[in-house]
Amino acid sequence: MGADRVFAYGAAAGLLGDLLLGDPRRGHPVAAFGRAAAAVERVLWRDHRGWGALHTAVCAGGAVTAAALAASAVRPSRTAATALTAAATWAVVGGTSLAREARAIGRALEAGDVEAARARLPHLCGRDPQALDADGIARAVVESVAENTSDAVVGALTWGAVAGVPGLAGFRAVNTLDAMVGHKSPRYRRYGWASARLDDVVGWPGARLTAVLAAAAGPDPRGAVRAWRTDAAKHPSPNAGPVEASFAGALGVRLGGTLSYGGRVEHRPVLNAAGRAVCTDDIERAVRLSRRVSGLALGITVAGRLAARRLLAKGRTS
């Protein structure tokens, strides 16, 4: 069994594990990485881009190196290699936890308990919940489902197809570092610059694949493509823009607008202005679309890896 089939079987098993079990309850590898990255930050932090770049290199490089050593150790056994790929995929994807949190907020809104929804929202995104009414919370959830479909599932599978277990671990490490230090607070404006830029780079292919699949799997493919082409570039994030715009067009809703992060009010452009306002029912629609996109992403990344192997084989024989 070649490396491409190891990825195919391992990624499928890992995604199934996430679907059935969700994130590990205790000893989550991503949480352990976060604690290690925080410890490195305590040693290295300076209000300087260079020190932030060193932090990024140490943490992300360490994760990739550890994953590469583990993959090398199990390579002689295809069973062990497949098991490691499955475990790594299960650890780094988070589609089930994303859906659970979104649906929990949706249920609170359906019950009219806005305070419960506000209390739950920080589990999903960094918005200031007290500044949001029920419709604002629903919009924040739909936007988070869209963005995290790329960050928590599709991006990881994309890099897993490219580089196996090190690709899976590296993508999640960079994404986690961006969440920890990549925001523009006074402390991290310079120190987190390298993590934020690297996250933009590694997130680029997964975000575009997510946008394509959202258009293909959503109820309004033309609307998704139109919103992506018209509005994605208006978003301040080069990767969240295509994803959120495609989801907005596919679902026929408006995303973007005024929001608040950490006490800072941002006025973002509206995505798919022709759509209607988000309502509570759209949370479930977004979750279902996210699930379809995740399943399609597994098929596309597996097929892409198999096709690449065939092309390489032809190149060697020609």
Coordinates of C-alpha atoms in Angstrom, one line a residue:
M1 CA 0.0 0.0 0.0
G2 CA 1.5 3.3 -1.1
A3 CA 1.7 6.6 0.7
D4 CA -1.3 7.9 -1.3
R5 CA -3.5 5.0 0.0
V6 CA -2.2 5.5 3.5
F7 CA -3.4 9.1 3.3
A8 CA -6.7 8.0 1.8
Y9 CA -7.6 5.4 4.4
G10 CA -6.1 7.3 7.3
A11 CA -7.8 10.6 6.5
A12 CA -11.2 8.9 5.9
A13 CA -10.8 7.0 9.3
G14 CA -9.8 10.2 11.0
L15 CA -12.7 12.2 9.6
L16 CA -15.1 9.4 10.6
G17 CA -13.6 9.5 14.1
D18 CA -14.3 13.2 14.3
L19 CA -17.8 12.6 13.1
L20 CA -18.5 9.9 15.7
L21 CA -16.5 11.2 18.6
G22 CA -15.7 14.9 18.1
D23 CA -12.6 16.3 19.6
P24 CA -10.7 14.3 22.3
R25 CA -12.1 15.2 25.7
R26 CA -8.8 15.2 27.5
G27 CA -5.2 15.5 26.4
H28 CA -6.0 17.2 23.1
P29 CA -2.8 17.5 21.1
V30 CA -3.8 21.0 19.9
A31 CA -4.3 22.2 23.4
A32 CA -0.9 20.7 24.4
F33 CA 0.7 22.6 21.5
G34 CA -1.0 25.8 22.6
R35 CA 0.4 25.4 26.1
A36 CA 3.9 24.8 24.7
A37 CA 3.5 27.8 22.3
A38 CA 2.5 30.0 25.3
A39 CA 5.6 28.8 27.2
V40 CA 7.8 29.7 24.3
E41 CA 6.1 33.1 24.1
R42 CA 6.9 33.8 27.7
V43 CA 10.6 33.4 27.0
L44 CA 10.8 35.1 23.6
W45 CA 8.2 37.9 23.7
R46 CA 9.5 41.3 22.6
D47 CA 7.5 44.0 20.8
H48 CA 9.4 43.2 17.6
R49 CA 8.6 41.3 14.4
G50 CA 11.8 39.4 14.4
W51 CA 11.2 37.9 17.8
G52 CA 7.7 37.0 16.7
A53 CA 9.1 35.3 13.6
L54 CA 11.4 33.3 15.8
H55 CA 8.4 32.2 17.9
T56 CA 6.6 31.1 14.8
A57 CA 9.6 29.2 13.5
V58 CA 10.2 27.4 16.8
C59 CA 6.6 26.4 17.4
A60 CA 5.5 25.6 13.8
G61 CA 8.9 24.0 13.0
G62 CA 8.8 22.0 16.1
A63 CA 5.4 20.6 15.3
V64 CA 6.4 19.7 11.7
T65 CA 9.6 18.1 12.9
A66 CA 7.9 16.0 15.6
A67 CA 5.3 14.8 13.1
A68 CA 7.9 14.0 10.5
L69 CA 9.9 11.9 13.0
A70 CA 6.7 10.1 14.0
A71 CA 5.8 9.4 10.4
S72 CA 9.3 8.2 9.6
A73 CA 9.2 5.8 12.6
V74 CA 6.0 4.1 11.4
R75 CA 6.8 4.1 7.7
P76 CA 7.9 0.5 7.5
S77 CA 4.4 -0.6 8.7
R78 CA 1.6 0.5 6.4
T79 CA -0.9 -0.4 9.2
A80 CA 0.9 1.8 11.7
A81 CA 1.3 4.6 9.1
T82 CA -2.4 4.5 8.4
A83 CA -3.2 4.6 12.1
L84 CA -1.0 7.6 12.7
T85 CA -2.6 9.4 9.8
A86 CA -6.0 8.6 11.2
A87 CA -5.0 9.8 14.6
A88 CA -3.4 13.0 13.3
T89 CA -6.5 13.7 11.1
W90 CA -8.8 13.2 14.1
A91 CA -6.7 15.4 16.2
V92 CA -6.4 18.4 13.8
V93 CA -9.9 18.5 12.2
G94 CA -12.8 20.0 14.2
G95 CA -15.9 19.7 12.1
T96 CA -18.0 18.0 14.7
S97 CA -17.1 20.3 17.5
L98 CA -17.9 23.2 15.2
A99 CA -21.3 21.8 14.4
R100 CA -22.1 21.1 18.0
E101 CA -21.3 24.6 19.2
A102 CA -23.2 26.2 16.3
R103 CA -26.2 24.0 16.9
A104 CA -26.1 24.7 20.7
I105 CA -26.3 28.4 20.0
G106 CA -29.1 27.8 17.5
R107 CA -31.1 25.9 20.0
A108 CA -30.8 28.7 22.6
L109 CA -31.9 31.2 20.0
E110 CA -34.9 29.1 19.0
A111 CA -35.9 28.9 22.6
G112 CA -35.7 32.7 22.9
D113 CA -32.8 32.5 25.4
V114 CA -30.5 35.2 24.0
E115 CA -28.5 35.3 27.1
A116 CA -27.6 31.6 26.9
A117 CA -26.7 32.1 23.2
R118 CA -24.4 35.0 24.2
A119 CA -22.8 32.9 26.9
R120 CA -22.0 30.2 24.4
L121 CA -20.8 32.3 21.5
P122 CA -17.2 32.7 22.8
H123 CA -16.8 29.0 22.5
L124 CA -17.1 29.5 18.7
C125 CA -15.7 32.9 17.9
G126 CA -14.1 36.0 19.4
R127 CA -17.0 38.4 18.9
D128 CA -18.2 40.5 21.8
P129 CA -21.5 38.8 22.5
Q130 CA -23.0 41.5 24.6
A131 CA -23.1 43.8 21.6
L132 CA -25.2 41.4 19.6
D133 CA -28.9 40.8 19.4
A134 CA -30.4 37.4 18.3
D135 CA -29.9 38.1 14.6
G136 CA -26.4 39.4 15.2
I137 CA -25.5 36.2 17.0
A138 CA -27.0 34.1 14.2
R139 CA -24.9 36.0 11.7
A140 CA -21.8 35.6 13.8
V141 CA -22.4 31.9 14.0
V142 CA -22.9 31.5 10.2
E143 CA -19.7 33.5 9.5
S144 CA -17.8 31.3 12.0
V145 CA -19.1 28.1 10.5
A146 CA -18.1 29.2 7.1
E147 CA -14.6 30.4 8.1
N148 CA -13.9 27.4 10.3
T149 CA -15.0 24.9 7.7
S150 CA -11.8 26.0 5.9
D151 CA -9.7 26.4 9.0
A152 CA -10.8 23.3 10.9
V153 CA -11.4 20.8 8.1
V154 CA -10.6 21.6 4.5
G155 CA -7.3 23.4 5.0
A156 CA -6.0 20.5 7.1
L157 CA -7.1 17.9 4.6
T158 CA -5.5 19.9 1.8
W159 CA -2.1 20.0 3.5
G160 CA -2.5 16.4 4.6
A161 CA -2.8 15.4 0.9
V162 CA 0.3 17.5 0.1
A163 CA 2.6 16.4 2.9
G164 CA 1.0 13.7 5.0
V165 CA 1.1 13.8 8.8
P166 CA 3.7 16.7 8.8
G167 CA 1.3 18.7 6.6
L168 CA -1.6 18.0 8.9
A169 CA 0.4 19.0 12.0
G170 CA 2.0 22.0 10.4
F171 CA -1.3 23.4 9.2
R172 CA -2.9 23.1 12.6
A173 CA 0.2 24.6 14.3
V174 CA 0.2 27.7 12.1
N175 CA -3.6 28.1 12.4
T176 CA -3.3 27.8 16.2
L177 CA -0.5 30.3 16.4
D178 CA -2.5 32.8 14.4
A179 CA -5.4 32.4 16.8
M180 CA -3.1 33.0 19.7
V181 CA -0.9 35.8 18.6
G182 CA -2.0 36.8 15.0
H183 CA -4.5 39.5 16.0
K184 CA -3.9 43.2 16.0
S185 CA -3.9 43.9 19.7
P186 CA -1.2 46.2 21.1
R187 CA 0.7 43.2 22.4
Y188 CA 0.7 41.2 19.2
R189 CA 0.6 43.8 16.4
R190 CA 4.3 43.3 15.8
Y191 CA 5.0 40.0 17.6
G192 CA 2.2 38.2 15.9
W193 CA 2.8 39.6 12.4
A194 CA 4.8 36.5 11.2
S195 CA 2.2 34.0 12.5
A196 CA -0.6 36.0 10.8
R197 CA 1.2 36.2 7.4
L198 CA 2.2 32.5 7.5
D199 CA -1.4 31.6 8.3
D200 CA -2.5 33.6 5.2
V201 CA -0.1 31.7 3.1
V202 CA -0.9 28.1 4.3
G203 CA -4.7 28.9 4.4
W204 CA -4.8 30.1 0.8
P205 CA -5.4 26.8 -1.0
G206 CA -7.9 25.4 1.5
A207 CA -9.9 28.6 1.5
R208 CA -10.3 28.5 -2.3
L209 CA -11.2 24.9 -2.3
T210 CA -13.8 25.6 0.5
A211 CA -15.3 28.4 -1.6
V212 CA -15.5 26.2 -4.7
L213 CA -17.1 23.3 -2.8
A214 CA -19.6 25.6 -1.1
A215 CA -20.7 26.9 -4.5
A216 CA -20.9 23.3 -5.8
A217 CA -22.7 21.9 -2.8
G218 CA -24.9 24.8 -1.8
P219 CA -28.5 25.5 -2.9
D220 CA -27.5 28.5 -5.1
P221 CA -24.3 27.8 -7.0
R222 CA -24.6 30.9 -9.2
G223 CA -25.2 33.1 -6.2
A224 CA -22.2 31.7 -4.5
V225 CA -19.9 32.3 -7.5
R226 CA -21.3 35.8 -8.0
A227 CA -20.8 36.8 -4.3
W228 CA -17.3 35.4 -4.3
R229 CA -16.3 37.3 -7.5
T230 CA -18.0 40.5 -6.4
D231 CA -17.3 40.7 -2.6
A232 CA -14.5 38.4 -1.5
A233 CA -11.7 41.0 -2.1
K234 CA -13.5 43.5 0.1
H235 CA -13.0 41.4 3.2
P236 CA -9.9 42.3 5.3
S237 CA -8.9 38.6 5.4
P238 CA -7.6 37.2 2.0
N239 CA -8.9 33.7 3.0
A240 CA -12.0 34.4 5.0
G241 CA -13.3 36.6 2.2
P242 CA -13.8 33.9 -0.5
V243 CA -15.2 31.4 2.1
E244 CA -17.7 33.8 3.7
A245 CA -18.7 35.3 0.4
S246 CA -19.3 31.9 -1.2
F247 CA -21.3 30.7 1.8
A248 CA -23.3 33.9 1.8
G249 CA -24.2 33.5 -1.8
A250 CA -24.9 29.8 -1.5
L251 CA -27.3 30.3 1.4
G252 CA -28.8 33.5 0.0
V253 CA -28.0 35.6 3.0
R254 CA -26.0 38.8 3.8
L255 CA -22.9 38.5 5.9
G256 CA -20.4 41.1 7.1
G257 CA -21.2 44.6 8.3
T258 CA -20.5 46.0 11.8
L259 CA -19.0 43.8 14.4
S260 CA -17.0 44.1 17.7
Y261 CA -13.9 42.2 18.7
G262 CA -12.3 42.8 22.1
G263 CA -13.9 46.1 22.5
R264 CA -12.9 47.3 19.0
V265 CA -15.7 48.1 16.6
E266 CA -15.1 47.1 12.9
H267 CA -17.2 48.1 9.9
R268 CA -16.7 45.4 7.4
P269 CA -18.1 45.4 3.9
V270 CA -21.4 43.5 3.3
L271 CA -21.0 40.2 1.5
N272 CA -23.8 39.3 -0.9
A273 CA -25.7 42.5 -0.4
A274 CA -28.6 41.1 -2.5
G275 CA -29.3 38.4 0.1
R276 CA -31.6 38.6 3.0
A277 CA -30.6 39.1 6.7
V278 CA -29.5 36.0 8.6
C279 CA -32.0 34.3 10.8
T280 CA -31.7 31.5 13.4
D281 CA -32.8 28.8 10.8
D282 CA -29.7 29.7 8.7
I283 CA -27.4 28.2 11.4
E284 CA -28.6 24.7 10.7
R285 CA -28.4 25.4 6.9
A286 CA -24.8 26.6 7.3
V287 CA -23.9 23.5 9.4
R288 CA -25.3 21.2 6.8
L289 CA -23.5 23.0 4.0
S290 CA -20.3 22.7 6.1
R291 CA -20.8 19.0 6.4
R292 CA -21.3 18.6 2.7
V293 CA -18.2 20.7 1.9
S294 CA -16.1 18.6 4.4
G295 CA -17.2 15.3 2.8
L296 CA -16.4 16.6 -0.7
A297 CA -13.1 17.9 0.4
L298 CA -12.0 14.5 1.6
G299 CA -12.9 13.0 -1.8
I300 CA -11.1 15.8 -3.7
T301 CA -7.9 15.7 -1.7
V302 CA -7.7 11.9 -1.9
A303 CA -8.4 12.0 -5.6
G304 CA -5.8 14.7 -6.0
R305 CA -3.2 12.8 -4.3
L306 CA -3.9 9.7 -6.3
A307 CA -3.8 11.7 -9.5
A308 CA -0.5 13.3 -8.6
R309 CA 1.0 9.8 -8.0
R310 CA 0.0 8.7 -11.4
L311 CA 1.4 11.8 -13.0
L312 CA 4.7 11.3 -11.2
A313 CA 4.8 7.6 -12.3
K314 CA 4.2 8.6 -15.9
G315 CA 6.9 11.2 -15.7
R316 CA 9.4 8.6 -14.5
T317 CA 8.6 6.1 -17.2
S318 CA 8.5 8.6 -20.1

